[in-house]
């Protein structure tokens, strides 16, 4: 198993902190009419937001964290790492496609959809990577870290997609769009940290056995 560098753990831990700090500080800078339960994170990075650089900066750093993690999290397998990298790039690209003050935006909607779907689907990418059964004539493959087992990855993606569905429902007919978006974004942000910790723990256990 390839080494999971210590900086990857720190980077994975920093991602949700950056996201929550960004929307909290940026939200505090908005006029009194801004309601985090009702209003979205995208509005904090919109052209009319007060100090929009706070949220845009947080998004750039957040997406960069996932690009860095995707580069070194070999235990996840190539499909998952690709989806995580796509989610990171799309998150950064949101800065170039801000949500307009009035009406919708095809560019913003497309990039935001790619970002949230990639970050929700990447745990299930493990199912595309792991063999479905023993390979005749080959030694049994070591069991992967728990976060990258097929059942765990598919369950995580199912939960994240459920939250994405709740957010989509609030966008269309609800009044708690901001709350749904924040809970969904936080859940999406926490899974890479759990995955990195899982890989790191497996690596340390393997090193202890060898020693």
PDB file of C-alpha atoms in Angstrom:
ATOM      1  CA  UNK A   1       0.000   0.000   0.000  1.00  0.00           C
ATOM      2  CA  UNK A   2       1.390   3.386  -0.954  1.00  0.00           C
ATOM      3  CA  UNK A   3       2.097   5.820   1.815  1.00  0.00           C
ATOM      4  CA  UNK A   4      -0.559   8.409   2.637  1.00  0.00           C
ATOM      5  CA  UNK A   5       1.486  11.512   3.466  1.00  0.00           C
ATOM      6  CA  UNK A   6       0.812  13.354   6.695  1.00  0.00           C
ATOM      7  CA  UNK A   7       0.107  16.540   4.747  1.00  0.00           C
ATOM      8  CA  UNK A   8      -2.780  14.765   2.996  1.00  0.00           C
ATOM      9  CA  UNK A   9      -4.445  14.182   6.369  1.00  0.00           C
ATOM     10  CA  UNK A  10      -3.982  17.860   7.253  1.00  0.00           C
ATOM     11  CA  UNK A  11      -5.320  18.915   3.853  1.00  0.00           C
ATOM     12  CA  UNK A  12      -8.392  16.696   4.174  1.00  0.00           C
ATOM     13  CA  UNK A  13      -9.062  18.113   7.636  1.00  0.00           C
ATOM     14  CA  UNK A  14      -8.632  21.672   6.390  1.00  0.00           C
ATOM     15  CA  UNK A  15     -11.225  21.325   3.598  1.00  0.00           C
ATOM     16  CA  UNK A  16     -14.406  21.283   5.739  1.00  0.00           C
ATOM     17  CA  UNK A  17     -12.912  23.919   8.046  1.00  0.00           C
ATOM     18  CA  UNK A  18     -12.272  26.204   5.083  1.00  0.00           C
ATOM     19  CA  UNK A  19     -15.794  25.684   3.770  1.00  0.00           C
ATOM     20  CA  UNK A  20     -17.583  26.330   7.064  1.00  0.00           C
ATOM     21  CA  UNK A  21     -15.318  29.259   7.956  1.00  0.00           C
ATOM     22  CA  UNK A  22     -15.852  30.745   4.507  1.00  0.00           C
ATOM     23  CA  UNK A  23     -19.647  30.696   4.605  1.00  0.00           C
ATOM     24  CA  UNK A  24     -19.743  31.800   8.257  1.00  0.00           C
ATOM     25  CA  UNK A  25     -17.433  34.795   7.853  1.00  0.00           C
ATOM     26  CA  UNK A  26     -18.869  35.763   4.455  1.00  0.00           C
ATOM     27  CA  UNK A  27     -22.415  35.438   5.780  1.00  0.00           C
ATOM     28  CA  UNK A  28     -21.605  37.734   8.692  1.00  0.00           C
ATOM     29  CA  UNK A  29     -20.466  40.391   6.229  1.00  0.00           C
ATOM     30  CA  UNK A  30     -23.767  40.453   4.343  1.00  0.00           C
ATOM     31  CA  UNK A  31     -26.642  42.884   4.945  1.00  0.00           C
ATOM     32  CA  UNK A  32     -29.225  41.889   7.538  1.00  0.00           C
ATOM     33  CA  UNK A  33     -31.536  40.529   4.827  1.00  0.00           C
ATOM     34  CA  UNK A  34     -29.277  37.542   4.168  1.00  0.00           C
ATOM     35  CA  UNK A  35     -30.636  34.391   5.814  1.00  0.00           C
ATOM     36  CA  UNK A  36     -28.317  31.321   5.883  1.00  0.00           C
ATOM     37  CA  UNK A  37     -31.316  29.013   6.309  1.00  0.00           C
ATOM     38  CA  UNK A  38     -33.011  30.382   3.199  1.00  0.00           C
ATOM     39  CA  UNK A  39     -30.179  31.752   1.049  1.00  0.00           C
ATOM     40  CA  UNK A  40     -27.473  29.760  -0.699  1.00  0.00           C
ATOM     41  CA  UNK A  41     -23.711  29.684  -0.390  1.00  0.00           C
ATOM     42  CA  UNK A  42     -23.440  30.740  -4.032  1.00  0.00           C
ATOM     43  CA  UNK A  43     -24.979  34.097  -3.162  1.00  0.00           C
ATOM     44  CA  UNK A  44     -21.992  34.787  -0.896  1.00  0.00           C
ATOM     45  CA  UNK A  45     -19.710  34.541  -3.935  1.00  0.00           C
ATOM     46  CA  UNK A  46     -22.078  36.393  -6.271  1.00  0.00           C
ATOM     47  CA  UNK A  47     -21.301  39.708  -7.952  1.00  0.00           C
ATOM     48  CA  UNK A  48     -23.432  41.713  -5.505  1.00  0.00           C
ATOM     49  CA  UNK A  49     -22.213  40.035  -2.311  1.00  0.00           C
ATOM     50  CA  UNK A  50     -20.341  42.081   0.262  1.00  0.00           C
ATOM     51  CA  UNK A  51     -16.683  41.011   0.380  1.00  0.00           C
ATOM     52  CA  UNK A  52     -17.330  38.217  -2.099  1.00  0.00           C
ATOM     53  CA  UNK A  53     -13.598  37.430  -2.108  1.00  0.00           C
ATOM     54  CA  UNK A  54     -14.053  35.637   1.215  1.00  0.00           C
ATOM     55  CA  UNK A  55     -16.304  32.932  -0.214  1.00  0.00           C
ATOM     56  CA  UNK A  56     -14.547  32.772  -3.579  1.00  0.00           C
ATOM     57  CA  UNK A  57     -11.221  32.335  -1.811  1.00  0.00           C
ATOM     58  CA  UNK A  58     -12.667  29.581   0.369  1.00  0.00           C
ATOM     59  CA  UNK A  59     -14.028  27.785  -2.715  1.00  0.00           C
ATOM     60  CA  UNK A  60     -10.669  27.936  -4.496  1.00  0.00           C
ATOM     61  CA  UNK A  61      -8.834  26.561  -1.462  1.00  0.00           C
ATOM     62  CA  UNK A  62     -11.530  23.940  -0.891  1.00  0.00           C
ATOM     63  CA  UNK A  63     -11.315  22.664  -4.458  1.00  0.00           C
ATOM     64  CA  UNK A  64      -7.507  22.721  -4.341  1.00  0.00           C
ATOM     65  CA  UNK A  65      -7.578  20.505  -1.257  1.00  0.00           C
ATOM     66  CA  UNK A  66      -9.408  17.816  -3.208  1.00  0.00           C
ATOM     67  CA  UNK A  67      -7.076  18.033  -6.173  1.00  0.00           C
ATOM     68  CA  UNK A  68      -4.160  17.463  -3.815  1.00  0.00           C
ATOM     69  CA  UNK A  69      -5.890  14.553  -2.069  1.00  0.00           C
ATOM     70  CA  UNK A  70      -6.862  12.917  -5.371  1.00  0.00           C
ATOM     71  CA  UNK A  71      -3.214  12.988  -6.422  1.00  0.00           C
ATOM     72  CA  UNK A  72      -2.017  10.851  -3.487  1.00  0.00           C
ATOM     73  CA  UNK A  73      -4.994   8.790  -2.280  1.00  0.00           C
ATOM     74  CA  UNK A  74      -4.002   5.660  -4.201  1.00  0.00           C
ATOM     75  CA  UNK A  75      -6.058   3.365  -1.970  1.00  0.00           C
ATOM     76  CA  UNK A  76      -9.232   4.837  -3.475  1.00  0.00           C
ATOM     77  CA  UNK A  77      -8.500   3.562  -6.965  1.00  0.00           C
ATOM     78  CA  UNK A  78      -8.394   5.512 -10.212  1.00  0.00           C
ATOM     79  CA  UNK A  79     -12.169   5.968 -10.799  1.00  0.00           C
ATOM     80  CA  UNK A  80     -12.723   7.475  -7.352  1.00  0.00           C
ATOM     81  CA  UNK A  81      -9.641   9.667  -7.582  1.00  0.00           C
ATOM     82  CA  UNK A  82     -10.757  10.930 -10.992  1.00  0.00           C
ATOM     83  CA  UNK A  83     -14.205  11.881  -9.686  1.00  0.00           C
ATOM     84  CA  UNK A  84     -12.682  13.590  -6.648  1.00  0.00           C
ATOM     85  CA  UNK A  85     -10.382  15.595  -8.920  1.00  0.00           C
ATOM     86  CA  UNK A  86     -13.310  16.549 -11.180  1.00  0.00           C
ATOM     87  CA  UNK A  87     -15.204  17.748  -8.113  1.00  0.00           C
ATOM     88  CA  UNK A  88     -12.235  19.836  -7.051  1.00  0.00           C
ATOM     89  CA  UNK A  89     -11.801  21.427 -10.482  1.00  0.00           C
ATOM     90  CA  UNK A  90     -15.530  22.152 -10.804  1.00  0.00           C
ATOM     91  CA  UNK A  91     -15.564  23.758  -7.347  1.00  0.00           C
ATOM     92  CA  UNK A  92     -12.738  26.079  -8.343  1.00  0.00           C
ATOM     93  CA  UNK A  93     -14.507  26.806 -11.644  1.00  0.00           C
ATOM     94  CA  UNK A  94     -17.524  28.129  -9.734  1.00  0.00           C
ATOM     95  CA  UNK A  95     -15.496  31.290  -9.165  1.00  0.00           C
ATOM     96  CA  UNK A  96     -15.517  31.896 -12.916  1.00  0.00           C
ATOM     97  CA  UNK A  97     -19.269  31.228 -13.142  1.00  0.00           C
ATOM     98  CA  UNK A  98     -20.837  33.121 -10.215  1.00  0.00           C
ATOM     99  CA  UNK A  99     -24.541  33.005  -9.621  1.00  0.00           C
ATOM    100  CA  UNK A 100     -26.170  36.160 -11.029  1.00  0.00           C
ATOM    101  CA  UNK A 101     -28.083  38.492  -8.765  1.00  0.00           C
ATOM    102  CA  UNK A 102     -31.312  37.984 -10.730  1.00  0.00           C
ATOM    103  CA  UNK A 103     -32.397  34.877 -12.592  1.00  0.00           C
ATOM    104  CA  UNK A 104     -30.448  31.737 -13.297  1.00  0.00           C
ATOM    105  CA  UNK A 105     -27.223  30.969 -15.087  1.00  0.00           C
ATOM    106  CA  UNK A 106     -26.623  27.941 -17.302  1.00  0.00           C
ATOM    107  CA  UNK A 107     -22.887  28.133 -16.672  1.00  0.00           C
ATOM    108  CA  UNK A 108     -23.205  28.322 -12.894  1.00  0.00           C
ATOM    109  CA  UNK A 109     -25.884  25.635 -12.778  1.00  0.00           C
ATOM    110  CA  UNK A 110     -23.853  23.260 -14.940  1.00  0.00           C
ATOM    111  CA  UNK A 111     -20.596  23.696 -13.027  1.00  0.00           C
ATOM    112  CA  UNK A 112     -22.332  23.453  -9.645  1.00  0.00           C
ATOM    113  CA  UNK A 113     -24.123  20.267 -10.719  1.00  0.00           C
ATOM    114  CA  UNK A 114     -20.873  18.683 -11.925  1.00  0.00           C
ATOM    115  CA  UNK A 115     -19.150  19.617  -8.658  1.00  0.00           C
ATOM    116  CA  UNK A 116     -21.802  18.254  -6.323  1.00  0.00           C
ATOM    117  CA  UNK A 117     -22.417  15.067  -8.323  1.00  0.00           C
ATOM    118  CA  UNK A 118     -18.710  14.272  -8.672  1.00  0.00           C
ATOM    119  CA  UNK A 119     -18.127  14.797  -4.954  1.00  0.00           C
ATOM    120  CA  UNK A 120     -21.187  12.702  -4.096  1.00  0.00           C
ATOM    121  CA  UNK A 121     -20.357   9.867  -6.516  1.00  0.00           C
ATOM    122  CA  UNK A 122     -16.642   9.490  -5.845  1.00  0.00           C
ATOM    123  CA  UNK A 123     -17.028   7.080  -2.880  1.00  0.00           C
ATOM    124  CA  UNK A 124     -18.884   4.656  -5.182  1.00  0.00           C
ATOM    125  CA  UNK A 125     -16.026   4.757  -7.666  1.00  0.00           C
ATOM    126  CA  UNK A 126     -14.413   2.065  -5.533  1.00  0.00           C
ATOM    127  CA  UNK A 127     -17.036  -0.383  -6.810  1.00  0.00           C
ATOM    128  CA  UNK A 128     -15.639   0.091 -10.321  1.00  0.00           C
ATOM    129  CA  UNK A 129     -12.114  -0.615  -9.132  1.00  0.00           C
ATOM    130  CA  UNK A 130     -12.398  -3.589  -6.787  1.00  0.00           C
ATOM    131  CA  UNK A 131     -12.610  -7.091  -8.294  1.00  0.00           C
ATOM    132  CA  UNK A 132     -15.998  -8.755  -7.847  1.00  0.00           C
ATOM    133  CA  UNK A 133     -14.525 -12.115  -6.892  1.00  0.00           C
ATOM    134  CA  UNK A 134     -11.277 -14.066  -6.583  1.00  0.00           C
ATOM    135  CA  UNK A 135      -9.099 -14.206  -9.662  1.00  0.00           C
ATOM    136  CA  UNK A 136      -8.190 -17.780 -10.565  1.00  0.00           C
ATOM    137  CA  UNK A 137      -4.474 -18.442 -10.323  1.00  0.00           C
ATOM    138  CA  UNK A 138      -3.726 -15.283  -8.331  1.00  0.00           C
ATOM    139  CA  UNK A 139      -3.157 -14.649  -4.679  1.00  0.00           C
ATOM    140  CA  UNK A 140      -6.074 -13.153  -2.780  1.00  0.00           C
ATOM    141  CA  UNK A 141      -6.002  -9.391  -2.857  1.00  0.00           C
ATOM    142  CA  UNK A 142      -5.590  -7.757   0.577  1.00  0.00           C
ATOM    143  CA  UNK A 143      -8.775  -6.288   1.962  1.00  0.00           C
ATOM    144  CA  UNK A 144      -8.862  -2.540   1.248  1.00  0.00           C
ATOM    145  CA  UNK A 145      -9.228   0.091   3.973  1.00  0.00           C
ATOM    146  CA  UNK A 146     -12.824   0.182   5.258  1.00  0.00           C
ATOM    147  CA  UNK A 147     -13.720   3.442   3.477  1.00  0.00           C
ATOM    148  CA  UNK A 148     -12.890   1.858   0.113  1.00  0.00           C
ATOM    149  CA  UNK A 149     -14.839  -1.369   0.485  1.00  0.00           C
ATOM    150  CA  UNK A 150     -17.612  -1.719  -2.060  1.00  0.00           C
ATOM    151  CA  UNK A 151     -20.519  -1.748   0.414  1.00  0.00           C
ATOM    152  CA  UNK A 152     -19.161   1.239   2.329  1.00  0.00           C
ATOM    153  CA  UNK A 153     -18.496   3.289  -0.806  1.00  0.00           C
ATOM    154  CA  UNK A 154     -21.913   2.599  -2.272  1.00  0.00           C
ATOM    155  CA  UNK A 155     -23.615   3.389   1.051  1.00  0.00           C
ATOM    156  CA  UNK A 156     -21.733   6.684   1.372  1.00  0.00           C
ATOM    157  CA  UNK A 157     -22.734   7.700  -2.135  1.00  0.00           C
ATOM    158  CA  UNK A 158     -26.338   6.723  -1.456  1.00  0.00           C
ATOM    159  CA  UNK A 159     -26.411   8.941   1.628  1.00  0.00           C
ATOM    160  CA  UNK A 160     -24.787  11.860  -0.182  1.00  0.00           C
ATOM    161  CA  UNK A 161     -27.148  11.568  -3.146  1.00  0.00           C
ATOM    162  CA  UNK A 162     -30.069  11.557  -0.715  1.00  0.00           C
ATOM    163  CA  UNK A 163     -28.847  14.865   0.695  1.00  0.00           C
ATOM    164  CA  UNK A 164     -28.369  16.230  -2.816  1.00  0.00           C
ATOM    165  CA  UNK A 165     -31.974  15.244  -3.555  1.00  0.00           C
ATOM    166  CA  UNK A 166     -33.152  17.080  -0.444  1.00  0.00           C
ATOM    167  CA  UNK A 167     -31.272  20.187  -1.550  1.00  0.00           C
ATOM    168  CA  UNK A 168     -32.790  19.966  -5.047  1.00  0.00           C
ATOM    169  CA  UNK A 169     -36.248  19.657  -3.505  1.00  0.00           C
ATOM    170  CA  UNK A 170     -35.688  22.740  -1.343  1.00  0.00           C
ATOM    171  CA  UNK A 171     -34.497  24.700  -4.380  1.00  0.00           C
ATOM    172  CA  UNK A 172     -37.764  24.009  -6.167  1.00  0.00           C
ATOM    173  CA  UNK A 173     -40.436  23.982  -3.479  1.00  0.00           C
ATOM    174  CA  UNK A 174     -38.867  24.623  -0.083  1.00  0.00           C
ATOM    175  CA  UNK A 175     -37.831  27.531   2.095  1.00  0.00           C
ATOM    176  CA  UNK A 176     -34.712  25.988   3.675  1.00  0.00           C
ATOM    177  CA  UNK A 177     -32.474  25.948   0.619  1.00  0.00           C
ATOM    178  CA  UNK A 178     -29.479  27.392   2.447  1.00  0.00           C
ATOM    179  CA  UNK A 179     -29.750  24.901   5.300  1.00  0.00           C
ATOM    180  CA  UNK A 180     -30.060  21.937   2.941  1.00  0.00           C
ATOM    181  CA  UNK A 181     -27.099  23.148   0.887  1.00  0.00           C
ATOM    182  CA  UNK A 182     -24.896  23.628   3.952  1.00  0.00           C
ATOM    183  CA  UNK A 183     -25.684  20.203   5.419  1.00  0.00           C
ATOM    184  CA  UNK A 184     -25.084  18.566   2.037  1.00  0.00           C
ATOM    185  CA  UNK A 185     -21.832  20.460   1.464  1.00  0.00           C
ATOM    186  CA  UNK A 186     -20.551  19.583   4.932  1.00  0.00           C
ATOM    187  CA  UNK A 187     -21.342  15.888   4.458  1.00  0.00           C
ATOM    188  CA  UNK A 188     -19.593  15.942   1.084  1.00  0.00           C
ATOM    189  CA  UNK A 189     -16.597  17.662   2.669  1.00  0.00           C
ATOM    190  CA  UNK A 190     -16.279  15.218   5.566  1.00  0.00           C
ATOM    191  CA  UNK A 191     -16.120  12.005   3.529  1.00  0.00           C
ATOM    192  CA  UNK A 192     -12.666  12.673   2.005  1.00  0.00           C
ATOM    193  CA  UNK A 193     -11.339  13.220   5.540  1.00  0.00           C
ATOM    194  CA  UNK A 194     -12.779   9.881   6.682  1.00  0.00           C
ATOM    195  CA  UNK A 195     -11.351   8.216   3.585  1.00  0.00           C
ATOM    196  CA  UNK A 196      -7.866   9.621   4.144  1.00  0.00           C
ATOM    197  CA  UNK A 197      -7.943   8.622   7.822  1.00  0.00           C
ATOM    198  CA  UNK A 198      -9.048   5.129   6.813  1.00  0.00           C
ATOM    199  CA  UNK A 199      -6.180   4.757   4.350  1.00  0.00           C
ATOM    200  CA  UNK A 200      -3.699   6.167   6.852  1.00  0.00           C
ATOM    201  CA  UNK A 201      -4.858   3.778   9.564  1.00  0.00           C
ATOM    202  CA  UNK A 202      -4.539   0.781   7.238  1.00  0.00           C
ATOM    203  CA  UNK A 203      -1.063   1.916   6.253  1.00  0.00           C
ATOM    204  CA  UNK A 204       0.056   2.221   9.891  1.00  0.00           C
ATOM    205  CA  UNK A 205      -1.432  -1.180  10.725  1.00  0.00           C
ATOM    206  CA  UNK A 206       0.394  -2.774   7.813  1.00  0.00           C
ATOM    207  CA  UNK A 207       3.661  -1.128   8.861  1.00  0.00           C
ATOM    208  CA  UNK A 208       3.211  -2.420  12.428  1.00  0.00           C
ATOM    209  CA  UNK A 209       2.695  -5.968  11.167  1.00  0.00           C
ATOM    210  CA  UNK A 210       5.844  -5.795   9.054  1.00  0.00           C
ATOM    211  CA  UNK A 211       7.800  -4.355  11.970  1.00  0.00           C
TER     212      UNK A 211
END
